[in-house]
PDB file of C-alpha atoms in Angstrom:
ATOM      1  CA  MET M   1       0.000   0.000   0.000  1.00 48.00           C
ATOM      2  CA  VAL M   2       1.066   3.540  -0.680  1.00 48.00           C
ATOM      3  CA  ASP M   3       1.527   5.843   2.286  1.00 52.00           C
ATOM      4  CA  HIS M   4      -1.186   8.442   1.629  1.00 50.00           C
ATOM      5  CA  THR M   5       0.010  10.962   4.206  1.00 53.00           C
ATOM      6  CA  CYS M   6       0.134  14.515   2.978  1.00 53.00           C
ATOM      7  CA  GLN M   7       3.574  15.998   2.500  1.00 56.00           C
ATOM      8  CA  GLN M   8       3.865  19.754   2.783  1.00 63.00           C
ATOM      9  CA  GLN M   9       6.372  20.156  -0.018  1.00 79.00           C
ATOM     10  CA  VAL M  10       6.012  21.521  -3.529  1.00 73.00           C
ATOM     11  CA  LEU M  11       8.187  19.817  -6.103  1.00 74.00           C
ATOM     12  CA  HIS M  12       9.392  21.738  -9.112  1.00 78.00           C
ATOM     13  CA  VAL M  13       9.682  19.485 -12.145  1.00 78.00           C
ATOM     14  CA  HIS M  14      10.870  20.331 -15.624  1.00 81.00           C
ATOM     15  CA  ASN M  15       8.922  17.614 -17.394  1.00 90.00           C
ATOM     16  CA  LEU M  16       5.657  16.403 -15.917  1.00 88.00           C
ATOM     17  CA  ARG M  17       5.512  13.275 -18.095  1.00 93.00           C
ATOM     18  CA  ASP M  18       9.002  12.221 -16.964  1.00 93.00           C
ATOM     19  CA  PHE M  19       8.060  12.923 -13.349  1.00 90.00           C
ATOM     20  CA  PHE M  20       4.957  10.724 -13.566  1.00 89.00           C
ATOM     21  CA  ARG M  21       6.881   7.991 -15.414  1.00 94.00           C
ATOM     22  CA  SER M  22       9.606   7.922 -12.760  1.00 93.00           C
ATOM     23  CA  SER M  23       7.112   8.057  -9.888  1.00 91.00           C
ATOM     24  CA  ILE M  24       4.955   5.245 -11.268  1.00 92.00           C
ATOM     25  CA  ASP M  25       7.962   3.048 -12.047  1.00 94.00           C
ATOM     26  CA  ASP M  26       9.299   3.562  -8.515  1.00 94.00           C
ATOM     27  CA  VAL M  27       5.982   2.666  -6.872  1.00 92.00           C
ATOM     28  CA  LEU M  28       5.460  -0.366  -9.137  1.00 94.00           C
ATOM     29  CA  ASP M  29       8.912  -1.618  -8.155  1.00 94.00           C
ATOM     30  CA  ARG M  30       8.384  -0.959  -4.423  1.00 94.00           C
ATOM     31  CA  GLN M  31       5.013  -2.694  -4.425  1.00 92.00           C
ATOM     32  CA  GLY M  32       6.096  -5.554  -6.667  1.00 91.00           C
ATOM     33  CA  VAL M  33       3.263  -4.866  -9.113  1.00 91.00           C
ATOM     34  CA  ARG M  34       3.827  -5.958 -12.697  1.00 94.00           C
ATOM     35  CA  VAL M  35       2.145  -3.876 -15.385  1.00 94.00           C
ATOM     36  CA  GLU M  36       3.008  -4.067 -19.065  1.00 95.00           C
ATOM     37  CA  PRO M  37       4.974  -1.058 -20.351  1.00 95.00           C
ATOM     38  CA  GLN M  38       2.140  -0.041 -22.702  1.00 96.00           C
ATOM     39  CA  ALA M  39      -0.343   0.099 -19.818  1.00 96.00           C
ATOM     40  CA  THR M  40       2.123   2.040 -17.700  1.00 95.00           C
ATOM     41  CA  GLN M  41       2.632   4.527 -20.533  1.00 96.00           C
ATOM     42  CA  TYR M  42      -1.142   4.871 -20.886  1.00 94.00           C
ATOM     43  CA  VAL M  43      -1.409   5.791 -17.189  1.00 94.00           C
ATOM     44  CA  VAL M  44       1.508   8.233 -17.464  1.00 94.00           C
ATOM     45  CA  ASN M  45      -0.173   9.925 -20.442  1.00 94.00           C
ATOM     46  CA  LEU M  46      -3.505  10.029 -18.604  1.00 93.00           C
ATOM     47  CA  MET M  47      -1.980  11.635 -15.518  1.00 91.00           C
ATOM     48  CA  THR M  48      -0.108  14.160 -17.632  1.00 92.00           C
ATOM     49  CA  MET M  49      -3.232  15.063 -19.587  1.00 91.00           C
ATOM     50  CA  TYR M  50      -5.484  15.329 -16.504  1.00 86.00           C
ATOM     51  CA  ALA M  51      -2.933  17.498 -14.701  1.00 85.00           C
ATOM     52  CA  ARG M  52      -4.611  20.258 -16.722  1.00 82.00           C
ATOM     53  CA  SER M  53      -8.093  20.754 -15.295  1.00 76.00           C
ATOM     54  CA  GLU M  54      -9.646  21.600 -18.662  1.00 74.00           C
ATOM     55  CA  SER M  55      -8.846  18.048 -19.793  1.00 75.00           C
ATOM     56  CA  LEU M  56     -10.464  16.468 -16.743  1.00 73.00           C
ATOM     57  CA  PHE M  57     -13.495  18.666 -16.241  1.00 71.00           C
ATOM     58  CA  GLU M  58     -16.356  19.089 -18.688  1.00 75.00           C
ATOM     59  CA  HIS M  59     -18.000  22.336 -19.632  1.00 66.00           C
ATOM     60  CA  ASN M  60     -21.713  21.719 -20.260  1.00 69.00           C
ATOM     61  CA  GLU M  61     -23.965  24.750 -20.541  1.00 68.00           C
ATOM     62  CA  ASP M  62     -23.322  26.737 -17.347  1.00 66.00           C
ATOM     63  CA  VAL M  63     -21.737  23.843 -15.428  1.00 63.00           C
ATOM     64  CA  TYR M  64     -18.015  23.191 -15.224  1.00 59.00           C
ATOM     65  CA  GLY M  65     -17.044  20.001 -13.435  1.00 69.00           C
ATOM     66  CA  LEU M  66     -17.141  16.246 -13.506  1.00 79.00           C
ATOM     67  CA  ARG M  67     -20.267  14.480 -14.647  1.00 82.00           C
ATOM     68  CA  PRO M  68     -21.149  11.537 -12.386  1.00 85.00           C
ATOM     69  CA  LEU M  69     -19.838   8.245 -13.733  1.00 89.00           C
ATOM     70  CA  ALA M  70     -23.283   6.644 -13.524  1.00 92.00           C
ATOM     71  CA  LEU M  71     -24.658   9.289 -15.900  1.00 91.00           C
ATOM     72  CA  MET M  72     -21.719   8.757 -18.248  1.00 92.00           C
ATOM     73  CA  LEU M  73     -22.486   5.031 -18.171  1.00 95.00           C
ATOM     74  CA  ALA M  74     -26.118   5.731 -19.084  1.00 95.00           C
ATOM     75  CA  ASP M  75     -24.870   7.868 -21.984  1.00 95.00           C
ATOM     76  CA  ALA M  76     -22.630   5.005 -23.120  1.00 96.00           C
ATOM     77  CA  ALA M  77     -25.562   2.589 -23.052  1.00 95.00           C
ATOM     78  CA  ASP M  78     -27.590   5.005 -25.212  1.00 96.00           C
ATOM     79  CA  ALA M  79     -24.710   5.978 -27.512  1.00 96.00           C
ATOM     80  CA  PRO M  80     -25.686   6.328 -31.162  1.00 97.00           C
ATOM     81  CA  SER M  81     -22.640   4.386 -32.408  1.00 95.00           C
ATOM     82  CA  SER M  82     -20.023   1.944 -31.213  1.00 93.00           C
ATOM     83  CA  GLU M  83     -17.392   4.665 -31.634  1.00 93.00           C
ATOM     84  CA  ALA M  84     -19.316   7.042 -29.352  1.00 95.00           C
ATOM     85  CA  ARG M  85     -19.860   4.236 -26.830  1.00 96.00           C
ATOM     86  CA  SER M  86     -16.141   3.407 -26.896  1.00 96.00           C
ATOM     87  CA  GLN M  87     -15.203   7.032 -26.274  1.00 95.00           C
ATOM     88  CA  LEU M  88     -17.581   7.224 -23.309  1.00 96.00           C
ATOM     89  CA  LEU M  89     -16.336   3.939 -21.838  1.00 97.00           C
ATOM     90  CA  GLN M  90     -12.757   5.177 -22.137  1.00 96.00           C
ATOM     91  CA  ARG M  91     -13.708   8.455 -20.431  1.00 94.00           C
ATOM     92  CA  ILE M  92     -15.384   6.551 -17.575  1.00 95.00           C
ATOM     93  CA  GLY M  93     -12.342   4.325 -17.070  1.00 96.00           C
ATOM     94  CA  ASP M  94      -9.938   7.240 -17.286  1.00 94.00           C
ATOM     95  CA  VAL M  95     -11.863   9.450 -14.853  1.00 93.00           C
ATOM     96  CA  ALA M  96     -12.374   6.557 -12.423  1.00 93.00           C
ATOM     97  CA  LEU M  97      -8.658   5.736 -12.509  1.00 94.00           C
ATOM     98  CA  PHE M  98      -7.583   9.323 -12.004  1.00 90.00           C
ATOM     99  CA  MET M  99     -10.096  10.136  -9.271  1.00 87.00           C
ATOM    100  CA  GLY M 100      -9.591   6.852  -7.438  1.00 84.00           C
ATOM    101  CA  GLY M 101      -5.819   7.193  -7.560  1.00 81.00           C
ATOM    102  CA  PHE M 102      -5.380  10.845  -6.742  1.00 74.00           C
ATOM    103  CA  PHE M 103      -8.250  11.375  -4.317  1.00 61.00           C
ATOM    104  CA  ILE M 104      -8.434   8.041  -2.506  1.00 63.00           C
ATOM    105  CA  ASP M 105      -8.182   9.641   0.942  1.00 62.00           C
ATOM    106  CA  GLY M 106     -10.861  12.237   0.210  1.00 58.00           C
ATOM    107  CA  LEU M 107     -13.235   9.543  -1.052  1.00 55.00           C
ATOM    108  CA  ALA M 108     -13.131   7.555   2.177  1.00 58.00           C
ATOM    109  CA  ASP M 109     -15.809   9.642   3.899  1.00 65.00           C
ATOM    110  CA  ASN M 110     -18.031  10.218   0.851  1.00 65.00           C
ATOM    111  CA  ALA M 111     -21.201   8.377  -0.084  1.00 59.00           C
ATOM    112  CA  VAL M 112     -19.398   7.506  -3.322  1.00 67.00           C
ATOM    113  CA  ASP M 113     -16.205   5.854  -2.137  1.00 73.00           C
ATOM    114  CA  VAL M 114     -13.168   4.416  -3.879  1.00 81.00           C
ATOM    115  CA  ASP M 115     -14.930   1.060  -4.394  1.00 85.00           C
ATOM    116  CA  TYR M 116     -17.439   2.828  -6.644  1.00 87.00           C
ATOM    117  CA  TYR M 117     -14.625   4.243  -8.767  1.00 87.00           C
ATOM    118  CA  ILE M 118     -12.865   0.864  -8.860  1.00 91.00           C
ATOM    119  CA  ASN M 119     -16.017  -0.980  -9.930  1.00 93.00           C
ATOM    120  CA  MET M 120     -16.900   1.616 -12.565  1.00 94.00           C
ATOM    121  CA  GLY M 121     -13.342   1.732 -13.929  1.00 95.00           C
ATOM    122  CA  GLU M 122     -12.914  -2.037 -14.069  1.00 96.00           C
ATOM    123  CA  SER M 123     -16.251  -2.415 -15.807  1.00 96.00           C
ATOM    124  CA  ALA M 124     -15.662   0.424 -18.284  1.00 97.00           C
ATOM    125  CA  TYR M 125     -12.187  -0.707 -19.320  1.00 97.00           C
ATOM    126  CA  GLY M 126     -13.318  -4.351 -19.524  1.00 97.00           C
ATOM    127  CA  SER M 127     -16.302  -3.440 -21.703  1.00 96.00           C
ATOM    128  CA  LEU M 128     -14.148  -1.146 -23.817  1.00 96.00           C
ATOM    129  CA  SER M 129     -11.624  -3.912 -24.387  1.00 96.00           C
ATOM    130  CA  GLN M 130     -14.415  -6.182 -25.657  1.00 95.00           C
ATOM    131  CA  GLU M 131     -16.067  -3.392 -27.658  1.00 93.00           C
ATOM    132  CA  ILE M 132     -12.991  -2.570 -29.742  1.00 95.00           C
ATOM    133  CA  ARG M 133     -11.674  -6.098 -30.342  1.00 93.00           C
ATOM    134  CA  GLY M 134     -11.303  -6.884 -34.011  1.00 90.00           C
ATOM    135  CA  THR M 135     -10.801  -3.241 -34.988  1.00 89.00           C
ATOM    136  CA  LEU M 136      -7.605  -1.438 -35.903  1.00 89.00           C
ATOM    137  CA  ARG M 137      -7.787   0.503 -32.632  1.00 88.00           C
ATOM    138  CA  GLY M 138      -8.537  -2.713 -30.779  1.00 90.00           C
ATOM    139  CA  ASP M 139      -5.405  -4.397 -32.094  1.00 90.00           C
ATOM    140  CA  ALA M 140      -3.364  -1.689 -30.371  1.00 92.00           C
ATOM    141  CA  PHE M 141      -5.424  -0.849 -27.292  1.00 95.00           C
ATOM    142  CA  ALA M 142      -7.657  -3.791 -26.313  1.00 96.00           C
ATOM    143  CA  PRO M 143      -4.859  -5.554 -24.390  1.00 96.00           C
ATOM    144  CA  ILE M 144      -4.057  -2.323 -22.533  1.00 96.00           C
ATOM    145  CA  TYR M 145      -7.681  -1.778 -21.521  1.00 97.00           C
ATOM    146  CA  GLN M 146      -8.020  -5.425 -20.509  1.00 97.00           C
ATOM    147  CA  GLU M 147      -4.946  -5.186 -18.288  1.00 96.00           C
ATOM    148  CA  LEU M 148      -6.196  -1.951 -16.735  1.00 97.00           C
ATOM    149  CA  ALA M 149      -9.546  -3.655 -16.073  1.00 96.00           C
ATOM    150  CA  SER M 150      -7.992  -6.729 -14.474  1.00 96.00           C
ATOM    151  CA  LYS M 151      -5.478  -4.753 -12.376  1.00 95.00           C
ATOM    152  CA  PHE M 152      -7.583  -1.646 -11.795  1.00 93.00           C
ATOM    153  CA  SER M 153      -7.435  -1.602  -7.990  1.00 91.00           C
ATOM    154  CA  LEU M 154      -3.657  -2.195  -8.065  1.00 92.00           C
ATOM    155  CA  VAL M 155      -3.134   0.650 -10.536  1.00 92.00           C
ATOM    156  CA  VAL M 156      -5.360   2.954  -8.466  1.00 89.00           C
ATOM    157  CA  ASP M 157      -3.229   2.134  -5.443  1.00 88.00           C
ATOM    158  CA  VAL M 158      -0.039   2.878  -7.397  1.00 84.00           C
TER     159      VAL M 158
END
């Protein structure tokens, strides 16, 4: 388990992607967790992208924030195409992974706890992996999504 105590130190980094890569590799090694390099790179890219709030939060009408995962899942079920459904499933998995990993301590006292994010993320990535199999995108990404689904709680902990 990761020590989730708050450190009162600001780190200055020159390259955020390199910082996340190094940090994730260190934690994976310390915890003895094995994740394929492609899945690790996916998580590094996700963390780098979501470090900018405009990539994480949605701007719908007058509301700026995160849409509840359950509503995103309903949208995925009603998606007009498999491509739209795949994009929504990826968004659900990505948001669940980011929120569960970065805000695990803050979720402990909420009605929606980390188990909710883990279940939603596992399910979304697992469904996405099945959804895109047999496609060009699936040849590249289905194994990554399947690994993230099967090791979701471990990756959240990392």
